[in-house]
Amino acid sequence: MEPGWRCELSAVHLLRLRRHTQDDDTLSPALRLDTFKMAMHTMADGPVAELLLRRLEASDGGLDSAELAAELGMEHQAVVGAVKSLQALGEVIEAELRSTKRWELTAEGEEIAREGSHEARVFRSIPPEGLAQSELMRLPSGKVGFSKAMSNKWIRVDKSAADGPRVFRVVDSMEDEVQRRLQLVQGGQAEKLGEKERSELRKRKLLAEVTLKTYWVSKGSAFSTSISKQETELSPEMISSGSWRDRPFKPYNFLAHGVLPDSGHLHPLLKVRSQFRQIFLEMGFTEMPTDNFIESSFWNFDALFQPQQHPARDQHDTFFLRDPAEALQLPMDYVQRVKRTHSQGGYGSQGYKYTWKLDEARKNLLRTHTTSASARALYRLAQKKPFTPVKYFSIDRVFRNETLDATHLAEFHQIEGVVADHGLTLGHLMGVLREFFTKLGITQLRFKPAYNPYTEPSMEVFSYHQGLKKWVEVGNSGVFRPEMLLPMGLPENVSVIAWGLSLERPTMIKYGINNIRDLVGHKVNLQMVYDSPLCRLDAEPRPPPTQEAA
C-alpha cells in the first residue's frame, strides 16, 4: 500500500471484504487477518457508526452491541468503538453498560469438541488384540485418557501378559458424553447441561465461565442519522476567515485525565526503605556508610566477639570469597586486643579460651549482616576524643547461604539502629524501640529474652498482628557486650544499644505479597513495580497498651 493512500469503504463493502478474505484460499491466514483488521479499523472511524444509527432508527427500543456485531459478522470491539465515538458527540445516543455471563470452551475444550475426548481417543486406539500399556502411555492422550477410560470401565489392564501389562477393551462401543456436552456449549445450548456436568467440565479445564460486557444502545434526545464532524482544534485559518463561527466544536472535558508521562518507577522495596529512612532521620539518627558488600571475617565476626568456631562461620551459612580470599589491611593494634579478649579474656570477661587465628580473621566473605558496618562506625567513634554520643542507622543488603523458599532468599536487606551514650540500659532500649515502632504504626509490643553472641542482654521484639490474630516477631535487639566495645577504645561507662529487622518482611506485608520471589529476583513482574502505590506507613497515634514481657 502506497503511503498516504486511504481506504474509503462502505459498511457493505467491508462485510464483503471480510467474507472474501475468509474464503480466499490464496491468502495466508495471517494476511487474511491483517487485511480484515485494517478494514475494521477504517470501519470504526465512520461506517460502523452510521450503520449503527440506521439500525437504531429502524428499531423500536434499542440494540444490544453484541447481537449487532453477530448480525453484521464483525468483532464486538468494532461496535463498542462506534458506540463510544457516538457518545462523544453529545446526546445522539444513550448507552447502558451491561454485564452477562456465558460459558465458553477453552482451547483444549474446542479440540475435544472437534476430535473427541482423551478417553474416547484411547478407547479407539486399542485394537481387539489389546495394546501394551507402555505403548498406550506414549500416545498424546495416553496418560489422561487411560485414567478416565479406566474409571468409565471401558478398558481393563491384564498385568499377567507375557510382554508386560496389556490393555484390552471391556465394551464393544461407548458414547463420548464429554464431546457431546462440549458440542452443546459450542452450539449455544449450555443451559441444557446440569450444574454437575458443567462443574465436571470446569474441573477438567475444558469449560470456562466468562463475563461479557455489552452496551444497550437507545436513541438520545439529539438523535440523528446524519453525523457532522466536530472540530477539535481552532486553527489560524478559521480565525482569519471567520469560519469558526459556523463550525461545531467538540466540548472540552475538563474532568478527563491527562496522558501519564513515561517515567521510571520505584520498586516497592525502595519506597518502604525511603519511609524507614525518613523515620530514622526524624528521630535524629545519622546514616552509616555501608558501601562494602565484601567484608573480612574480622569485622563481620571477630570484632563482634563471635568465636571462630561459631556455626554461623561455616560455609553452609556464609558465602566466602576465593579471589581475593583474604583482607590485606586490618588495624593490627585493635586486632591484637580482639585476639587477647577471645583467647585469654579481659575487661571483666574470661573470653572463649581457644587459639585465635589471624588467618581465619582475614578470610573475605559477603557480609552476613550490617552489624559489621556498625562495628566499623563504633571503632571510628572510639578514635575521636573526647567521646560524643551518637545515633547511627543503616539500611542495606546482606548475604546468607539460605535455602530458597517463599520467605527466604540468599540476599536481603537489613535495617539497623545503634545508639551510643553514657549509662544506657535495657530500659532505654525498650523506650527507643517503642518510639521507633510507634512511628511505623506498631504499638502493641512484647519483648522476649534471647541470645546473641555480641549482645547481653538480648531481646526479640514481637508485635500483635491484627490480620493473623497472633504475636509475630518483628525484630531483634540488645546491648552490645563490653568484650566488643572496650577493645575498640570506647570509655567504660559508655553503653551501646542496637536493634535490627529486615526490609523485605514489612514490604511484603504492606503490599500483600506472599512469596518473596515475587518481590525480588528474576521472576518479578515489572507491572507490579509500575502499579504499586506510594508507601505510607500507618503512623497514627494510638493509646499505648500496657507493656508486657513474654
Coordinates of C-alpha atoms in Angstrom, one line a residue:
M1 CA 0.0 0.0 0.0
E2 CA 1.4 3.4 -1.0
P3 CA 2.0 6.0 1.8
G4 CA -0.9 8.4 2.1
W5 CA -3.4 6.1 0.3
R6 CA -6.6 5.9 2.3
C7 CA -9.4 3.3 2.2
E8 CA -12.9 4.8 1.8
L9 CA -15.2 1.8 2.1
S10 CA -18.8 1.4 3.0
A11 CA -20.1 -1.0 5.6
V12 CA -21.4 -3.3 2.9
H13 CA -18.0 -3.3 1.1
L14 CA -16.3 -4.2 4.3
L15 CA -18.6 -7.1 5.0
R16 CA -18.0 -8.3 1.5
L17 CA -14.2 -7.9 2.1
R18 CA -14.5 -9.9 5.3
R19 CA -16.2 -12.8 3.5
H20 CA -13.8 -12.6 0.6
T21 CA -10.7 -12.7 2.8
Q22 CA -12.1 -15.6 4.8
D23 CA -12.9 -17.6 1.7
D24 CA -9.8 -16.7 -0.4
D25 CA -7.5 -19.7 -0.1
T26 CA -4.7 -17.9 -1.9
L27 CA -4.2 -15.7 1.1
S28 CA -2.3 -16.9 4.1
P29 CA -4.3 -16.9 7.4
A30 CA -2.1 -14.1 8.8
L31 CA -2.6 -12.0 5.7
R32 CA -6.3 -12.6 5.7
L33 CA -6.4 -11.5 9.4
D34 CA -4.3 -8.4 8.8
T35 CA -6.4 -7.4 5.8
F36 CA -9.6 -7.7 7.8
K37 CA -8.2 -5.8 10.8
M38 CA -7.2 -2.9 8.6
A39 CA -10.7 -2.8 7.1
M40 CA -12.2 -2.9 10.6
H41 CA -10.1 0.0 11.7
T42 CA -11.4 2.1 8.8
M43 CA -14.9 0.9 9.6
A44 CA -14.7 2.1 13.2
D45 CA -13.9 5.7 12.1
G46 CA -17.4 6.2 10.5
P47 CA -19.2 3.5 8.6
V48 CA -19.9 1.4 11.6
A49 CA -21.3 4.4 13.5
E50 CA -23.5 5.3 10.5
L51 CA -24.7 1.7 10.2
L52 CA -25.4 1.6 14.0
L53 CA -27.6 4.8 13.7
R54 CA -29.6 3.4 10.8
R55 CA -30.2 0.1 12.7
L56 CA -31.2 2.1 15.8
E57 CA -33.6 4.3 13.7
A58 CA -35.4 1.2 12.5
S59 CA -35.6 -0.5 15.9
D60 CA -38.4 0.0 18.4
G61 CA -36.5 0.2 21.7
G62 CA -32.8 -0.3 21.3
L63 CA -29.9 -2.5 20.2
D64 CA -27.5 -4.8 22.0
S65 CA -24.0 -4.3 20.8
A66 CA -23.0 -8.0 20.9
E67 CA -26.1 -9.0 18.9
L68 CA -25.5 -6.3 16.4
A69 CA -21.9 -7.4 16.0
A70 CA -23.0 -11.0 15.4
E71 CA -25.6 -9.9 12.8
L72 CA -23.0 -7.8 10.9
G73 CA -20.4 -10.6 11.2
M74 CA -17.8 -8.2 12.8
E75 CA -15.8 -8.1 16.0
H76 CA -17.7 -6.8 19.0
Q77 CA -14.9 -4.3 19.8
A78 CA -15.6 -2.5 16.5
V79 CA -19.2 -1.9 17.5
V80 CA -18.1 -0.8 21.0
G81 CA -15.7 1.7 19.4
A82 CA -18.5 3.1 17.3
V83 CA -20.7 3.4 20.4
K84 CA -18.0 5.4 22.3
S85 CA -17.4 7.7 19.3
L86 CA -21.1 8.5 19.2
Q87 CA -21.3 9.1 22.9
A88 CA -18.6 11.7 22.4
L89 CA -20.9 13.7 20.1
G90 CA -23.3 14.5 22.9
E91 CA -26.9 13.3 23.3
V92 CA -27.1 11.5 20.0
I93 CA -27.4 8.1 21.7
E94 CA -27.7 6.7 25.2
A95 CA -25.6 3.6 26.1
E96 CA -26.0 1.5 29.2
L97 CA -23.2 -0.9 30.1
R98 CA -24.4 -4.4 30.9
S99 CA -22.6 -7.5 32.1
T100 CA -23.7 -11.0 31.2
K101 CA -22.1 -14.4 32.0
R102 CA -21.8 -17.2 29.5
W103 CA -20.0 -20.4 29.0
E104 CA -17.1 -20.8 26.6
L105 CA -14.9 -23.7 25.6
T106 CA -11.2 -23.5 26.4
A107 CA -8.6 -24.2 23.7
E108 CA -8.5 -27.8 24.9
G109 CA -12.3 -28.0 25.0
E110 CA -12.5 -26.9 21.4
E111 CA -10.0 -29.6 20.4
I112 CA -12.1 -32.2 22.3
A113 CA -15.3 -31.0 20.7
R114 CA -13.7 -31.5 17.4
E115 CA -11.6 -34.6 17.9
G116 CA -13.2 -36.4 20.8
S117 CA -12.3 -36.7 24.5
H118 CA -9.0 -38.2 25.6
E119 CA -10.6 -41.3 27.0
A120 CA -12.5 -41.8 23.7
R121 CA -9.3 -41.5 21.7
V122 CA -7.6 -44.0 24.0
F123 CA -10.5 -46.4 23.6
R124 CA -10.4 -46.1 19.8
S125 CA -6.7 -46.7 19.7
I126 CA -6.9 -50.1 21.4
P127 CA -7.2 -53.0 18.8
P128 CA -9.2 -56.2 19.5
E129 CA -5.9 -58.0 20.5
G130 CA -5.1 -55.3 23.0
L131 CA -2.3 -52.8 23.3
A132 CA 0.8 -52.7 25.6
Q133 CA 0.3 -50.3 28.4
S134 CA 3.7 -48.7 27.9
E135 CA 2.9 -48.1 24.2
L136 CA -0.5 -46.6 25.1
M137 CA 1.0 -44.2 27.6
R138 CA 3.2 -42.7 24.8
L139 CA 0.1 -41.6 22.9
P140 CA -0.7 -37.9 23.1
S141 CA -3.9 -38.6 25.1
G142 CA -2.5 -41.6 26.8
K143 CA -2.0 -40.5 30.4
V144 CA -5.2 -38.6 30.9
G145 CA -7.3 -40.8 28.7
F146 CA -6.1 -44.0 30.4
S147 CA -7.3 -43.0 33.9
K148 CA -10.6 -41.7 32.6
A149 CA -11.3 -44.7 30.5
M150 CA -10.5 -47.0 33.4
S151 CA -12.9 -45.1 35.7
N152 CA -15.6 -45.3 33.0
K153 CA -14.9 -49.1 32.9
W154 CA -14.3 -49.0 29.1
I155 CA -10.9 -50.8 29.4
R156 CA -9.0 -53.2 31.7
V157 CA -5.4 -54.0 32.3
D158 CA -4.0 -57.5 32.2
K159 CA -0.9 -57.5 34.3
S160 CA -0.2 -61.2 33.6
A161 CA 0.6 -60.7 29.9
A162 CA 4.0 -62.2 28.9
D163 CA 5.3 -58.9 27.4
G164 CA 4.1 -56.8 30.3
P165 CA 0.8 -55.1 31.3
R166 CA -1.6 -55.1 28.4
V167 CA -4.8 -53.0 27.9
F168 CA -8.0 -54.5 26.5
R169 CA -11.4 -53.2 25.7
V170 CA -14.2 -54.2 28.1
V171 CA -17.1 -52.9 26.0
D172 CA -17.7 -53.0 22.2
S173 CA -18.7 -49.4 21.9
M174 CA -19.0 -46.3 24.0
E175 CA -20.7 -42.9 23.9
D176 CA -18.4 -39.9 24.2
E177 CA -20.5 -37.8 26.6
V178 CA -17.7 -35.3 27.1
Q179 CA -17.6 -34.4 23.4
R180 CA -21.4 -34.3 23.2
R181 CA -21.6 -31.8 26.1
L182 CA -18.9 -29.6 24.7
Q183 CA -20.6 -29.5 21.4
L184 CA -23.9 -28.4 23.1
V185 CA -22.0 -25.5 24.7
Q186 CA -20.4 -24.7 21.3
G187 CA -23.8 -24.6 19.7
G188 CA -25.1 -22.1 22.3
Q189 CA -27.1 -24.7 24.3
A190 CA -25.1 -24.6 27.6
E191 CA -28.4 -24.3 29.5
K192 CA -29.1 -28.0 28.6
L193 CA -26.2 -29.1 30.9
G194 CA -26.8 -29.6 34.6
E195 CA -24.7 -27.8 37.2
K196 CA -22.8 -31.1 38.0
E197 CA -22.0 -31.6 34.3
R198 CA -20.7 -28.1 33.9
S199 CA -18.7 -28.4 37.2
E200 CA -17.0 -31.5 35.9
L201 CA -16.0 -29.9 32.6
R202 CA -14.6 -26.9 34.5
K203 CA -12.5 -29.2 36.7
R204 CA -11.0 -30.7 33.6
K205 CA -10.4 -27.1 32.3
L206 CA -12.5 -27.7 29.2
L207 CA -15.1 -25.1 30.0
A208 CA -14.8 -21.6 31.4
E209 CA -17.4 -19.0 32.6
V210 CA -16.6 -15.6 31.1
T211 CA -18.2 -12.2 31.7
L212 CA -19.2 -10.4 28.6
K213 CA -19.7 -6.6 28.8
T214 CA -22.0 -5.2 26.2
Y215 CA -23.9 -1.9 25.6
W216 CA -27.6 -1.5 25.3
V217 CA -27.9 1.4 22.9
S218 CA -31.0 3.6 22.6
K219 CA -31.9 6.9 21.0
G220 CA -30.8 10.1 22.7
S221 CA -32.5 13.4 22.9
A222 CA -30.5 14.7 20.0
F223 CA -30.7 11.5 17.9
S224 CA -30.0 11.9 14.2
T225 CA -28.7 9.6 11.5
S226 CA -26.5 12.2 10.0
I227 CA -23.2 12.8 11.7
S228 CA -21.4 16.1 11.5
K229 CA -17.8 16.0 12.3
Q230 CA -16.9 18.2 15.3
E231 CA -13.8 20.2 15.3
T232 CA -11.2 19.6 18.0
E233 CA -8.7 22.4 17.2
L234 CA -9.1 26.1 16.4
S235 CA -6.7 26.8 13.5
P236 CA -5.3 30.2 12.4
E237 CA -7.2 29.8 9.1
M238 CA -10.6 29.5 11.0
I239 CA -9.9 32.7 12.9
S240 CA -8.8 34.7 9.8
S241 CA -11.7 33.6 7.7
G242 CA -14.2 33.7 10.5
S243 CA -15.4 30.2 9.6
W244 CA -15.1 29.1 13.2
R245 CA -18.5 30.8 13.9
D246 CA -20.3 28.3 11.7
R247 CA -18.4 25.1 12.7
P248 CA -19.4 22.8 15.6
F249 CA -16.7 22.2 18.2
K250 CA -16.3 19.2 20.4
P251 CA -16.8 20.4 24.0
Y252 CA -13.8 20.2 26.3
N253 CA -13.8 17.5 29.0
F254 CA -12.1 19.2 31.9
L255 CA -12.5 16.1 34.1
A256 CA -10.6 13.8 31.7
H257 CA -7.3 12.5 32.9
G258 CA -4.2 13.5 31.0
V259 CA -1.8 11.0 29.5
L260 CA 0.7 9.9 32.1
P261 CA 4.3 10.8 31.0
D262 CA 6.7 7.9 30.5
S263 CA 9.0 7.7 33.5
G264 CA 10.8 5.3 35.8
H265 CA 9.1 3.8 38.8
L266 CA 10.5 3.0 42.3
H267 CA 10.5 -0.6 43.4
P268 CA 8.3 -1.3 46.5
L269 CA 11.5 -2.0 48.5
L270 CA 12.8 1.4 47.7
K271 CA 9.5 3.0 48.7
V272 CA 9.4 1.3 52.1
R273 CA 13.2 1.9 52.5
S274 CA 12.5 5.7 52.0
Q275 CA 9.9 5.6 54.7
F276 CA 12.2 3.9 57.2
R277 CA 15.0 6.3 56.4
Q278 CA 12.7 9.2 57.0
I279 CA 11.7 7.8 60.4
F280 CA 15.3 7.4 61.5
L281 CA 16.1 11.0 60.3
E282 CA 13.1 12.4 62.2
M283 CA 14.5 10.7 65.4
G284 CA 17.9 12.4 64.9
F285 CA 19.9 9.4 63.6
T286 CA 22.8 9.7 61.2
E287 CA 23.2 7.2 58.3
M288 CA 26.3 5.0 58.4
P289 CA 28.4 4.2 55.3
T290 CA 27.6 0.7 54.2
D291 CA 29.1 0.6 50.7
N292 CA 31.3 -2.6 51.2
F293 CA 29.4 -5.7 50.4
I294 CA 32.7 -7.7 50.7
E295 CA 33.8 -7.8 54.3
S296 CA 36.6 -9.5 56.2
S297 CA 35.7 -12.2 58.8
F298 CA 37.4 -9.9 61.4
W299 CA 34.8 -7.1 61.1
N300 CA 31.9 -9.4 60.3
F301 CA 32.6 -11.8 63.2
D302 CA 35.7 -11.3 65.4
A303 CA 35.2 -7.6 66.2
L304 CA 31.7 -8.6 67.4
F305 CA 33.1 -11.1 69.9
Q306 CA 31.8 -14.0 67.9
P307 CA 34.1 -17.0 68.3
Q308 CA 35.9 -18.5 65.3
Q309 CA 34.3 -21.9 65.8
H310 CA 30.7 -20.5 65.8
P311 CA 28.4 -22.4 63.4
A312 CA 27.5 -19.1 61.5
R313 CA 31.1 -19.1 60.2
D314 CA 30.6 -22.4 58.3
Q315 CA 30.4 -22.4 54.6
H316 CA 26.8 -23.7 54.7
D317 CA 25.8 -20.4 56.3
T318 CA 28.2 -17.9 54.8
F319 CA 29.5 -17.1 51.2
F320 CA 33.3 -17.0 51.4
L321 CA 35.4 -15.4 48.5
R322 CA 38.0 -17.2 46.5
D323 CA 39.5 -14.1 45.0
P324 CA 40.5 -12.0 46.8
A325 CA 40.5 -14.7 49.5
E326 CA 42.0 -12.6 52.3
A327 CA 41.9 -9.0 53.6
L328 CA 45.3 -7.3 53.5
Q329 CA 44.7 -4.3 55.7
L330 CA 43.5 -4.6 59.3
P331 CA 44.1 -2.2 62.3
M332 CA 46.7 -4.5 63.9
D333 CA 46.8 -2.9 67.4
Y334 CA 43.0 -3.3 67.6
V335 CA 43.3 -6.9 66.2
Q336 CA 45.7 -7.8 69.0
R337 CA 43.2 -6.6 71.6
V338 CA 40.4 -8.6 70.0
K339 CA 42.7 -11.6 69.9
R340 CA 43.5 -11.3 73.6
T341 CA 39.8 -10.9 74.5
H342 CA 38.9 -14.0 72.6
S343 CA 41.7 -16.3 73.7
Q344 CA 42.6 -15.0 77.2
G345 CA 39.7 -12.8 78.3
G346 CA 39.8 -9.3 79.6
Y347 CA 37.6 -6.3 80.6
G348 CA 35.9 -8.5 83.2
S349 CA 35.4 -11.5 80.8
Q350 CA 37.2 -14.8 80.8
G351 CA 36.9 -15.0 76.9
Y352 CA 36.4 -18.2 75.0
K353 CA 39.7 -19.9 75.9
Y354 CA 40.7 -21.0 72.4
T355 CA 43.6 -20.4 70.0
W356 CA 42.5 -17.4 67.9
K357 CA 43.9 -17.4 64.3
L358 CA 44.7 -14.4 62.3
D359 CA 44.3 -16.3 59.0
E360 CA 40.7 -17.1 59.9
A361 CA 40.0 -13.4 60.6
R362 CA 41.5 -12.4 57.3
K363 CA 39.1 -14.5 55.2
N364 CA 36.9 -12.4 52.9
L365 CA 33.2 -13.0 52.7
L366 CA 29.9 -11.4 51.6
R367 CA 28.7 -9.7 54.8
T368 CA 26.1 -11.6 56.6
H369 CA 24.7 -8.5 58.5
T370 CA 25.1 -4.8 58.5
T371 CA 26.4 -5.0 62.1
S372 CA 29.9 -5.2 60.6
A373 CA 29.3 -1.6 59.4
S374 CA 28.2 -0.7 62.9
A375 CA 31.4 -2.2 64.3
R376 CA 33.5 -0.1 61.9
A377 CA 31.5 3.1 62.8
L378 CA 31.9 2.5 66.5
Y379 CA 35.7 1.9 66.1
R380 CA 36.0 5.2 64.3
L381 CA 34.0 6.8 67.0
A382 CA 36.3 5.4 69.7
Q383 CA 39.3 7.1 68.0
K384 CA 37.7 10.5 68.4
K385 CA 38.5 12.2 71.8
P386 CA 36.5 13.2 73.7
F387 CA 33.7 10.8 73.3
T388 CA 30.5 12.3 71.8
P389 CA 27.1 10.4 72.0
V390 CA 25.8 9.3 68.6
K391 CA 22.8 7.7 66.9
Y392 CA 23.5 5.7 63.8
F393 CA 21.3 3.8 61.3
S394 CA 21.8 1.7 58.2
I395 CA 19.6 0.1 55.6
D396 CA 21.5 -2.1 53.1
R397 CA 21.9 -5.5 51.6
V398 CA 23.3 -8.6 53.3
F399 CA 24.0 -12.2 52.1
R400 CA 23.5 -15.6 53.6
N401 CA 23.7 -19.1 52.3
E402 CA 20.0 -19.8 52.8
T403 CA 17.7 -22.4 51.3
L404 CA 15.5 -20.5 48.9
D405 CA 11.7 -20.7 49.6
A406 CA 8.7 -18.4 49.8
T407 CA 10.1 -16.3 52.7
H408 CA 13.9 -16.7 52.3
L409 CA 16.5 -15.5 49.7
A410 CA 20.3 -15.7 49.7
E411 CA 20.3 -11.9 49.8
F412 CA 18.1 -9.4 51.6
H413 CA 18.1 -6.0 53.3
Q414 CA 18.7 -5.4 56.9
I415 CA 17.6 -2.3 58.9
E416 CA 19.8 -1.5 61.9
G417 CA 19.7 1.2 64.5
V418 CA 22.6 1.9 67.0
V419 CA 22.7 4.4 69.9
A420 CA 25.9 5.1 71.9
D421 CA 25.8 7.2 75.1
H422 CA 26.8 7.1 78.8
G423 CA 24.9 4.8 81.0
L424 CA 22.4 3.4 78.6
T425 CA 20.3 0.5 80.0
L426 CA 17.7 -2.0 78.8
G427 CA 15.0 0.5 79.8
H428 CA 16.4 3.0 77.3
L429 CA 16.4 0.3 74.6
M430 CA 12.8 -0.5 75.2
G431 CA 11.9 3.2 75.1
V432 CA 13.7 3.8 71.8
L433 CA 12.1 0.6 70.3
R434 CA 8.7 1.8 71.4
E435 CA 9.2 5.2 69.8
F436 CA 10.6 3.6 66.6
F437 CA 7.8 1.1 66.1
T438 CA 5.1 3.6 67.1
K439 CA 6.2 5.7 64.1
L440 CA 5.6 2.6 62.0
G441 CA 2.1 2.3 63.3
I442 CA 3.0 -0.7 65.6
T443 CA 2.1 0.0 69.2
Q444 CA 1.4 -3.4 70.8
L445 CA 4.9 -4.7 71.6
R446 CA 6.3 -7.6 73.7
F447 CA 9.9 -8.3 74.5
K448 CA 11.3 -11.8 74.9
P449 CA 14.7 -12.7 76.2
A450 CA 17.1 -14.1 73.6
Y451 CA 20.7 -14.9 72.9
N452 CA 23.2 -13.2 70.6
P453 CA 27.0 -13.6 70.7
Y454 CA 27.6 -9.9 70.8
T455 CA 24.7 -8.5 72.9
E456 CA 23.9 -9.1 76.5
P457 CA 21.1 -8.7 77.5
S458 CA 19.3 -9.6 74.2
M459 CA 15.6 -9.3 73.3
E460 CA 13.4 -10.4 70.4
V461 CA 10.7 -7.9 69.6
F462 CA 7.1 -9.2 69.0
S463 CA 4.1 -7.3 67.7
Y464 CA 0.4 -8.3 67.7
H465 CA -0.7 -8.9 64.1
Q466 CA -4.3 -7.9 63.7
G467 CA -4.8 -9.9 60.5
L468 CA -3.2 -13.1 61.7
K469 CA -4.6 -12.6 65.3
K470 CA -1.3 -13.6 66.9
W471 CA 2.1 -12.2 68.0
V472 CA 4.8 -12.2 65.3
E473 CA 8.5 -11.4 65.6
V474 CA 9.3 -8.0 64.1
G475 CA 12.9 -7.5 65.1
N476 CA 15.9 -8.4 67.3
S477 CA 17.7 -6.2 69.8
G478 CA 20.2 -6.0 72.6
V479 CA 23.0 -4.1 74.4
F480 CA 26.5 -4.6 72.9
R481 CA 28.8 -6.6 75.2
P482 CA 31.8 -4.9 76.9
E483 CA 34.1 -7.5 75.2
M484 CA 33.1 -5.9 71.9
L485 CA 33.2 -2.2 72.9
L486 CA 36.1 -1.9 75.2
P487 CA 38.8 -3.3 72.8
M488 CA 37.7 -0.6 70.4
G489 CA 38.7 2.1 72.9
L490 CA 35.3 3.3 74.0
P491 CA 35.0 4.6 77.6
E492 CA 34.0 2.0 80.2
N493 CA 30.8 3.9 81.1
V494 CA 29.6 4.1 77.5
S495 CA 26.8 1.6 76.5
V496 CA 25.6 0.9 73.0
I497 CA 22.0 -0.3 72.4
A498 CA 21.1 -1.7 69.0
W499 CA 18.2 -3.4 67.1
G500 CA 17.6 -4.7 63.6
L501 CA 14.9 -6.1 61.3
S502 CA 14.5 -7.0 57.7
L503 CA 13.2 -4.7 55.0
E504 CA 11.5 -7.4 52.9
R505 CA 9.1 -8.6 55.6
P506 CA 7.3 -5.3 56.2
T507 CA 7.3 -4.6 52.4
M508 CA 5.6 -7.9 51.8
I509 CA 3.0 -7.2 54.5
K510 CA 2.5 -3.6 53.2
Y511 CA 1.9 -4.7 49.6
G512 CA 0.2 -8.0 50.2
I513 CA 2.9 -10.2 48.7
N514 CA 3.0 -13.8 49.9
N515 CA 6.1 -15.0 48.1
I516 CA 9.4 -13.1 48.4
R517 CA 10.4 -14.3 44.9
D518 CA 7.5 -12.1 43.5
L519 CA 9.2 -9.1 45.2
V520 CA 12.9 -9.7 44.4
G521 CA 14.6 -11.7 41.7
H522 CA 14.2 -12.7 38.0
K523 CA 10.5 -13.7 38.5
V524 CA 9.4 -10.2 39.4
N525 CA 6.5 -8.9 37.3
L526 CA 7.6 -5.4 36.2
Q527 CA 3.9 -4.4 36.0
M528 CA 3.8 -4.8 39.8
V529 CA 6.5 -2.2 40.1
Y530 CA 4.5 0.1 37.9
D531 CA 1.2 -0.4 39.7
S532 CA 2.4 -0.4 43.3
P533 CA 1.1 2.7 45.2
L534 CA 3.1 5.1 47.3
C535 CA 4.2 3.7 50.7
R536 CA 2.6 5.5 53.7
L537 CA 3.3 3.6 56.9
D538 CA 0.5 3.9 59.4
A539 CA 1.9 6.3 62.0
E540 CA -1.4 7.4 63.5
P541 CA -1.1 7.8 67.3
R542 CA -2.9 5.2 69.4
P543 CA -3.2 4.8 73.1
P544 CA -0.2 2.7 74.2
P545 CA -1.2 -0.6 75.8
T546 CA 0.5 -1.9 78.9
Q547 CA 3.9 -3.3 78.1
E548 CA 4.3 -7.0 78.7
A549 CA 7.2 -9.3 78.8
A550 CA 6.7 -12.6 77.0

